[in-house]
Every structure is written in structure tokens, then in C-alpha cells.
mmCIF file of C-alpha atoms in Angstrom:
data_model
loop_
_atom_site.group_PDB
_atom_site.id
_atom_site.type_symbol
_atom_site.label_atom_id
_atom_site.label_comp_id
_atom_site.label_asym_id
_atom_site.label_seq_id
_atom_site.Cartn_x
_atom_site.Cartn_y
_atom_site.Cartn_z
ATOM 1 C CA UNK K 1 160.916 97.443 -94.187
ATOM 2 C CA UNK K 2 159.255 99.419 -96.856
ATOM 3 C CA UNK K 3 158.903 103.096 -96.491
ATOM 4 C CA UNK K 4 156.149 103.016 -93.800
ATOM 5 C CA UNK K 5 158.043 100.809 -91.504
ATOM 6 C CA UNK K 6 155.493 97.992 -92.269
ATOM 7 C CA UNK K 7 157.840 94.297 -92.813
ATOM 8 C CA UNK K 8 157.801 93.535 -96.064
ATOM 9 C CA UNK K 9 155.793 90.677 -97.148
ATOM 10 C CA UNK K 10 153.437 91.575 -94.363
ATOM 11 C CA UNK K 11 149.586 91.254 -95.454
ATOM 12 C CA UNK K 12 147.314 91.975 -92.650
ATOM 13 C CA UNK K 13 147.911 93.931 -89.361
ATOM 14 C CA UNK K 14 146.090 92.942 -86.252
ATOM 15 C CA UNK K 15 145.511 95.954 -83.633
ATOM 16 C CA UNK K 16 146.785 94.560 -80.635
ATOM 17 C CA UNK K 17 149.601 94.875 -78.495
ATOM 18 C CA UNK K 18 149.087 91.759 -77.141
ATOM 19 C CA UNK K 19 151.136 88.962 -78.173
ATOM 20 C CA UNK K 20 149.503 86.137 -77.483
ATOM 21 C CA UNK K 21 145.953 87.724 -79.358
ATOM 22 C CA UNK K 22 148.271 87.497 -81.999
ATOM 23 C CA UNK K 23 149.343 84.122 -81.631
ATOM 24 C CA UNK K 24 145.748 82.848 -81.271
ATOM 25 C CA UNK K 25 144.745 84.823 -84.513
ATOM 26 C CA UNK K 26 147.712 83.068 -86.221
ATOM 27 C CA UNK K 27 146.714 79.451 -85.022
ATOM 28 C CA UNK K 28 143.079 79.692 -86.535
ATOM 29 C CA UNK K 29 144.462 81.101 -89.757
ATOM 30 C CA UNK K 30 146.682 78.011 -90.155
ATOM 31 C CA UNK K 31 144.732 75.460 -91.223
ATOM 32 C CA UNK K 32 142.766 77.782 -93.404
ATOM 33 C CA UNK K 33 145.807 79.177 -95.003
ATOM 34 C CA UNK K 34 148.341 76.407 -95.826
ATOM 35 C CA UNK K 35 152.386 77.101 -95.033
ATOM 36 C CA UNK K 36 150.931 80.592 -94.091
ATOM 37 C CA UNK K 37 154.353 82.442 -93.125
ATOM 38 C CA UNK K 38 153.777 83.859 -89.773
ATOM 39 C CA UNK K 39 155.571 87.252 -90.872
ATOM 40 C CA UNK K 40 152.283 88.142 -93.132
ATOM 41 C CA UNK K 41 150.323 88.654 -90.225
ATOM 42 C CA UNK K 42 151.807 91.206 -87.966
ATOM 43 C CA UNK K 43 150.506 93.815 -84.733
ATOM 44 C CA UNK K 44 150.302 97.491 -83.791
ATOM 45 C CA UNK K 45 152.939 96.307 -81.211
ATOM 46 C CA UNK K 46 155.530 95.310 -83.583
ATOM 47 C CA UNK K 47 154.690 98.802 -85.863
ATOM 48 C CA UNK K 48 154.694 100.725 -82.669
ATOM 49 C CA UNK K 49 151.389 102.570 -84.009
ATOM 50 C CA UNK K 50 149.751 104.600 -80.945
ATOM 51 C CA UNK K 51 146.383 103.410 -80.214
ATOM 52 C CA UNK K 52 143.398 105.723 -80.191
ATOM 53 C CA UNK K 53 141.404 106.726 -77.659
ATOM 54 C CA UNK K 54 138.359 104.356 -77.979
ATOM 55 C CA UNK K 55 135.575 106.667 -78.254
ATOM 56 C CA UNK K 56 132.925 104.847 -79.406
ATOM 57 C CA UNK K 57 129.338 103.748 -77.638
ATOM 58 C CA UNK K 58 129.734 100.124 -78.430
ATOM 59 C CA UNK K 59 132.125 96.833 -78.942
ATOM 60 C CA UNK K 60 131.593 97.544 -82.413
ATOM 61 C CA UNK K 61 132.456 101.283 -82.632
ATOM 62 C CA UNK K 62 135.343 100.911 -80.816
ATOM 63 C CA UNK K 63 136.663 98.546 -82.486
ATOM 64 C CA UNK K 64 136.091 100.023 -86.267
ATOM 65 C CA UNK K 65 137.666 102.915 -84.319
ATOM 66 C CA UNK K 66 140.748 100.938 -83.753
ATOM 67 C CA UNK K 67 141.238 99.374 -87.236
ATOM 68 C CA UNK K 68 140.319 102.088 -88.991
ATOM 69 C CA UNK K 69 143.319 104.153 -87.253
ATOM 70 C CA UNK K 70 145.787 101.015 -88.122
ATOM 71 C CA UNK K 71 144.513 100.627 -92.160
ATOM 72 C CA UNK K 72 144.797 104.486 -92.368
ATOM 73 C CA UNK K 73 148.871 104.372 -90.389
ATOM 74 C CA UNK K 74 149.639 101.569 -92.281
ATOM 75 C CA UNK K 75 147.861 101.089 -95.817
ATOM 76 C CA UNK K 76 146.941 97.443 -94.990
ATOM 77 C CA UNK K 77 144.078 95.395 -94.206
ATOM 78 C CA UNK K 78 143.485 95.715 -90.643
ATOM 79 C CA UNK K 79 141.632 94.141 -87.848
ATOM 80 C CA UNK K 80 140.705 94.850 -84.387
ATOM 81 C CA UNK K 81 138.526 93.316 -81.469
ATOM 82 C CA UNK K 82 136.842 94.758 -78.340
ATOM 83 C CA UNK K 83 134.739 92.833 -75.726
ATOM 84 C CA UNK K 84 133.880 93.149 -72.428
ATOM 85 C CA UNK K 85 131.579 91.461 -69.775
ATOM 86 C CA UNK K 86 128.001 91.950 -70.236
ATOM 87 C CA UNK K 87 125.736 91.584 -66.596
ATOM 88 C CA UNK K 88 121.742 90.995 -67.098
ATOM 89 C CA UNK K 89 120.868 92.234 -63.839
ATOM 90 C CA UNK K 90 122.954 95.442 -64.128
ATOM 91 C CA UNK K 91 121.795 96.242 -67.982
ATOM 92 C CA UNK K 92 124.300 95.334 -69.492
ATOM 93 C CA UNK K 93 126.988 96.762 -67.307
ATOM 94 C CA UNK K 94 129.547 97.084 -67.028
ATOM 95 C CA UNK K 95 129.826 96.365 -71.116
ATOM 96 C CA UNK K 96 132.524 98.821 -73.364
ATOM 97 C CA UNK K 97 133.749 99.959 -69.914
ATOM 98 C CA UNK K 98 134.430 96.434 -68.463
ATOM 99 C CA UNK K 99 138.321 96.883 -68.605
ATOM 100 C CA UNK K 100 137.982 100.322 -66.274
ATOM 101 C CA UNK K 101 134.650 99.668 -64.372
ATOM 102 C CA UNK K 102 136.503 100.764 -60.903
ATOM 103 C CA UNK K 103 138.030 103.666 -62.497
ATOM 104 C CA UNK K 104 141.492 102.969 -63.271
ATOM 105 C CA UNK K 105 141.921 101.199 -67.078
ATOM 106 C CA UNK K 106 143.072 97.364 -66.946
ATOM 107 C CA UNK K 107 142.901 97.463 -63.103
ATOM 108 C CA UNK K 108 141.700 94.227 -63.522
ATOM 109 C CA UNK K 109 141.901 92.794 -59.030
ATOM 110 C CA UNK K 110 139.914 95.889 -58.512
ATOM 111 C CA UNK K 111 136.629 95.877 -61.452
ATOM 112 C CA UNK K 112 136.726 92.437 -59.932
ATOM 113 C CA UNK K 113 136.079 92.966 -56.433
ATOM 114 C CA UNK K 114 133.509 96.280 -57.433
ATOM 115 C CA UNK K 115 131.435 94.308 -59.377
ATOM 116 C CA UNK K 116 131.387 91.316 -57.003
ATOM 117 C CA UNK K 117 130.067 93.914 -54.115
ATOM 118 C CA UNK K 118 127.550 94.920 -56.532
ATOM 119 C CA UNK K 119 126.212 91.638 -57.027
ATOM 120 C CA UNK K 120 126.266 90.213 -52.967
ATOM 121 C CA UNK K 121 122.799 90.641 -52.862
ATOM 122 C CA UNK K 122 121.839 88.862 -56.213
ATOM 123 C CA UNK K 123 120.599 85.348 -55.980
ATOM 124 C CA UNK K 124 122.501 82.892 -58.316
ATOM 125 C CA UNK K 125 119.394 82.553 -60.549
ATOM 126 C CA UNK K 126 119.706 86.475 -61.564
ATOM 127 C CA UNK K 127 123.763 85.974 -62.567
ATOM 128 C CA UNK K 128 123.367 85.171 -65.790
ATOM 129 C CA UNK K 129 125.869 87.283 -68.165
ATOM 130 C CA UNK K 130 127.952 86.967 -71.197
ATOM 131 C CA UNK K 131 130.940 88.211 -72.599
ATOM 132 C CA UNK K 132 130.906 89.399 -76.031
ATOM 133 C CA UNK K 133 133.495 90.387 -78.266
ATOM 134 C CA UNK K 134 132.809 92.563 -81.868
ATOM 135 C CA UNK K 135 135.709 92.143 -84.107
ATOM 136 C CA UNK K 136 135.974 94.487 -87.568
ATOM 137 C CA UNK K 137 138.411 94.393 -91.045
ATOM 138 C CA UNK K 138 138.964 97.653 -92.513
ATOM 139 C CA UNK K 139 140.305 96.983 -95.985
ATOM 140 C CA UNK K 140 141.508 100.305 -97.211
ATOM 141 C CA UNK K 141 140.862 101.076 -100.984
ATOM 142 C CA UNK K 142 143.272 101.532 -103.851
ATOM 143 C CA UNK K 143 142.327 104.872 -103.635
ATOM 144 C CA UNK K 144 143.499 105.670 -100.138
ATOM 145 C CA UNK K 145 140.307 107.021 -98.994
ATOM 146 C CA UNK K 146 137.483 104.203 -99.852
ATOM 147 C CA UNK K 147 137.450 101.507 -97.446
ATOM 148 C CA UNK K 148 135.274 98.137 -96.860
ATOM 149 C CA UNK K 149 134.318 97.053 -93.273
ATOM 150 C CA UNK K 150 133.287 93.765 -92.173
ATOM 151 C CA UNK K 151 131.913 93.295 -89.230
ATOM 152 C CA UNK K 152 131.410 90.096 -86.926
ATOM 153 C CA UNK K 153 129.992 89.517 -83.435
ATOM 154 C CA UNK K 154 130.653 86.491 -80.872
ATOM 155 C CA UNK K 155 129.377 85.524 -77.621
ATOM 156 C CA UNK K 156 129.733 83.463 -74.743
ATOM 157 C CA UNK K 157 126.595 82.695 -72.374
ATOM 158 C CA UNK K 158 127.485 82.309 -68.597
ATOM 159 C CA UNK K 159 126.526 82.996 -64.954
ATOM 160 C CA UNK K 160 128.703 85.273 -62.637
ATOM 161 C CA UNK K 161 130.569 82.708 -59.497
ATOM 162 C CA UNK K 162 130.113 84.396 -55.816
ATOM 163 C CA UNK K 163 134.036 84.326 -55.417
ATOM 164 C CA UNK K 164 137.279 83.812 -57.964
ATOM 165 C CA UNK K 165 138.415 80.484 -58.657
ATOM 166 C CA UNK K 166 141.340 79.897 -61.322
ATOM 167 C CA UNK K 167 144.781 81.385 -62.094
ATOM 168 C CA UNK K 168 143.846 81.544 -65.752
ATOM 169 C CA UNK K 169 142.624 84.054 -68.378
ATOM 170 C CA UNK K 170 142.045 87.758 -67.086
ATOM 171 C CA UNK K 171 139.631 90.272 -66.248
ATOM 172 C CA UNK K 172 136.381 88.653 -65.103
ATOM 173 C CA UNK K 173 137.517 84.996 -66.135
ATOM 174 C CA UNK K 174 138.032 83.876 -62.589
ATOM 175 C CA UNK K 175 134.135 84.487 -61.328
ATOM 176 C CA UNK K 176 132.825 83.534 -65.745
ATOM 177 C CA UNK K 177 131.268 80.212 -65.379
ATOM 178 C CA UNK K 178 130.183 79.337 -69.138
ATOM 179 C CA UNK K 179 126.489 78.002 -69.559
ATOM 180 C CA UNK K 180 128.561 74.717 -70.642
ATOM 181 C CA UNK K 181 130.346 73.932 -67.457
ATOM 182 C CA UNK K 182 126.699 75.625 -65.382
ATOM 183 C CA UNK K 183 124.368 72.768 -64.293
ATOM 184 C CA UNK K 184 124.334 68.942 -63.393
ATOM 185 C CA UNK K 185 126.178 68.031 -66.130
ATOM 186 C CA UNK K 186 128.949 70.671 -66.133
ATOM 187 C CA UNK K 187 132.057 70.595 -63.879
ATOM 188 C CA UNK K 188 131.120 74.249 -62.459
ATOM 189 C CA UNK K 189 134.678 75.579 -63.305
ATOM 190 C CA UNK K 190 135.307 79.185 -64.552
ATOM 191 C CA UNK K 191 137.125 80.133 -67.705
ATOM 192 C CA UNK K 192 140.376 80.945 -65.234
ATOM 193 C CA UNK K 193 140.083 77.322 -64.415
ATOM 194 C CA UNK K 194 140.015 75.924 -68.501
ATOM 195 C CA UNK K 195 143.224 75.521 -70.320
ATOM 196 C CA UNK K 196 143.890 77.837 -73.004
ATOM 197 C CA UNK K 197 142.699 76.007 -76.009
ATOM 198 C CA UNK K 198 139.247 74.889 -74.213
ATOM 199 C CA UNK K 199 138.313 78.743 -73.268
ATOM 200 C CA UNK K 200 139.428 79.681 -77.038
ATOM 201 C CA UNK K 201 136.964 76.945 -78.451
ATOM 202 C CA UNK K 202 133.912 78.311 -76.532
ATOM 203 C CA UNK K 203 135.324 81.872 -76.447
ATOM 204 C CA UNK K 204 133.536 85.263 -77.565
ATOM 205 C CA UNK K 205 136.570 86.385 -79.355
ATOM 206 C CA UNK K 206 137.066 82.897 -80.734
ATOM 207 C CA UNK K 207 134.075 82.722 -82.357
ATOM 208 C CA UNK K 208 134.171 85.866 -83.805
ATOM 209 C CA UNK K 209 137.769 85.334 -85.298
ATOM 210 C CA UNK K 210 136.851 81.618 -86.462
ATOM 211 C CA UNK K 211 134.026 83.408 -87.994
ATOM 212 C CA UNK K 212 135.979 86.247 -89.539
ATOM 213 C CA UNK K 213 139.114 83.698 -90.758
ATOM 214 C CA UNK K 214 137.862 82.872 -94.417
ATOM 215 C CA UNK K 215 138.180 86.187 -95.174
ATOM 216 C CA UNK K 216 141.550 86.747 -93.540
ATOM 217 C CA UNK K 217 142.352 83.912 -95.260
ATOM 218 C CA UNK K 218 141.354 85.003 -98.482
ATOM 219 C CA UNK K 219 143.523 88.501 -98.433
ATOM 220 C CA UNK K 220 146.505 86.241 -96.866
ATOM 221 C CA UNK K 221 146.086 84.193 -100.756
ATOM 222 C CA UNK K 222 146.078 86.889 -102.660
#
């Protein structure tokens, strides 16, 4: 550890405590980044850096809110995701407060069964939604107080199921029923239903990450 309590040899912090974000950030980096040594990219969790209250009025702000906080604790690059479930017959809703739209944060049985009330009345048609995930890199300056931000946004097109199907995923993957599995052709299944690595290819926060990975990888070969 150096004197921050940052692993040495670590090169890029991702604000999560979620290990398997982690993991899935570390699997697209891989082939960009050859023999990349899992210890360079590291989480919030593993630091034990509190995270801050999220603030902001959109995916975006709150998640510059998020990696700004960890490049400021920790010196390094840092990067940081928020998404949520976007409804087009609610306006949006229930958007940067998906994870707490009954009230009670990461309560996720409960947002599931308010928002399916909300929506009895709404004819398939009208169900169309999206998630969409904004993910930022704050790379703090030499200087300690400049910083560079990228930003990048991803989305994933769907209609809203009447009733859960699938053990997969979380949140509001067990009604999500992506525009590619919607229709004739599609097999009608929810993102609960997909195996991990099939969600993760169509994903929100895939794309955004795949999108954002050449630059990751291009701090990680410094």
C-alpha cells in the first residue's frame, strides 16, 4: 500500500462496491489490454472510500459526482456509472430515482410491484422503455486540482412485460423485454431470463463501458 491506502501498482479505480461490476469492467479491458494484471484495476469497495450522496439531476451528474469524489480520495483515474429504467408513458420515470422509486433505496421486490400497478392500465403498445446507463472518467491533473472528464452514454431499447419472468439480473430486469427478443422473431424473454454474457452484449452499461475501454486501456499502458 502506498501512503493513501491505494495497492500499489493499481492504475484506475472503479466506483463500485459491487464486485461483479468490477469483474465485467475487467473482462472488456482484457482483450484491449494484453496480460493486463487484474490488481491495476481496483474498487471503492476494496479502498473502503464512503460514497457520496448522489445529488445530481441526471445519470450523468451523478455519476461525475461519484468519480469525482473517488479521483479526489484517491489521486487516480477514476470511473463511475449510474443508470436506471427510463418509462415513455410515465416521462421518463422513474429515471435517476429507479433504484428507490417506492421509497426505500435498492428495495428492488417493491419499485417492482409500484411501477407494475402504475402501468395495469397501459396497453402493451404504450410500454416501450429503456434503460440507460451514463458512465464518466475523472482523470485528476498533476496539479491536484485540474481534472479531465469524459463522458459516455449507453442504452438499451425495450418494452415493460405485464408480470416478472426470470431469476436473473436485478431491479427491473425481470419485467425488461429488449426490442431484440420483442416481436415475431424474438423469443419474448426478459433480461432476468438471458445469461450473463448475452444481457452484457446488448446492455446499457455494456455499451457504455465497451465504448469507454480504449481509453481505460490507454491509462492501463501507460
Amino acid at each position: 500500500m502506498d501512503e493513501g491506502g491505494v495497492p500499489i501498482g493499481a492504475r484506475l479505480v472503479l466506483a463500485t462496491h459491487n464486485a461483479g461490476k468490477l469483474a465485467e469492467l475487467r473482462q472488456i479491458l482484457e482483450p484491449l489490454v494484453p496480460g493486463l494484471d487484474p490488481g491495476a484495476v481496483i474498487s471503492a469497495a476494496s479502498l473502503k472510500v464512503p460514497e457520496p450522496v448522489e445529488d445530481g439531476l441526471s445519470f450523468t451528474d451523478n455519476a461525475l459526482v461519484k468519480a469525482r469524489a473517488l479521483a479526489l480520495a484517491t489521486g487516480l483515474p477514476a470511473v463511475a456509472d449510474d443508470s436506471g429504467l427510463c418509462v415513455d408513458v410515465l416521462g421518463g420515470a422513474p429515471g435517476i430515482f429507479s433504484a428507490r422509486w417506492s421509497g426505500r433505496h435498492g428495495d428492488d421486490a417493491a419499485n417492482l410491484r409500484l411501477l407494475l400497478d402504475q402501468l395495469a392500465d397501459v396497453v402493451d403498445p404504450h410500454r416501450t422503455a429503456r434503460f440507460t446507463c451514463a458512465a464518466v472518467l475523472v482523470q485528476p491533473g498533476s496539479d491536484g486540482l485540474s481534472e479531465q472528464v469524459t463522458t459516455i452514454e449507453g442504452s438499451m431499447e425495450g418494452r415493460l412485460a405485464r408480470s416478472p419472468r426470470g431469476d436473473g439480473g436485478f431491479g427491473y430486469d425481470p419485467i425488461f423485454v429488449p426490442v431484440q427478443e420483442d416481436g415475431p422473431a424474438g423469443r419474448g424473454r426478459t433480461t432476468a431470463q438471458m445469461a450473463p454474457e448475452e444481457k452484457h452484449a446488448i446492455s446499457h452499461r455494456g455499451q457504455a463501458f465497451r465504448d469507454l475501454a480504449p481509453i481505460l486501456a490507454e491509462i492501463l499502458s501507460r
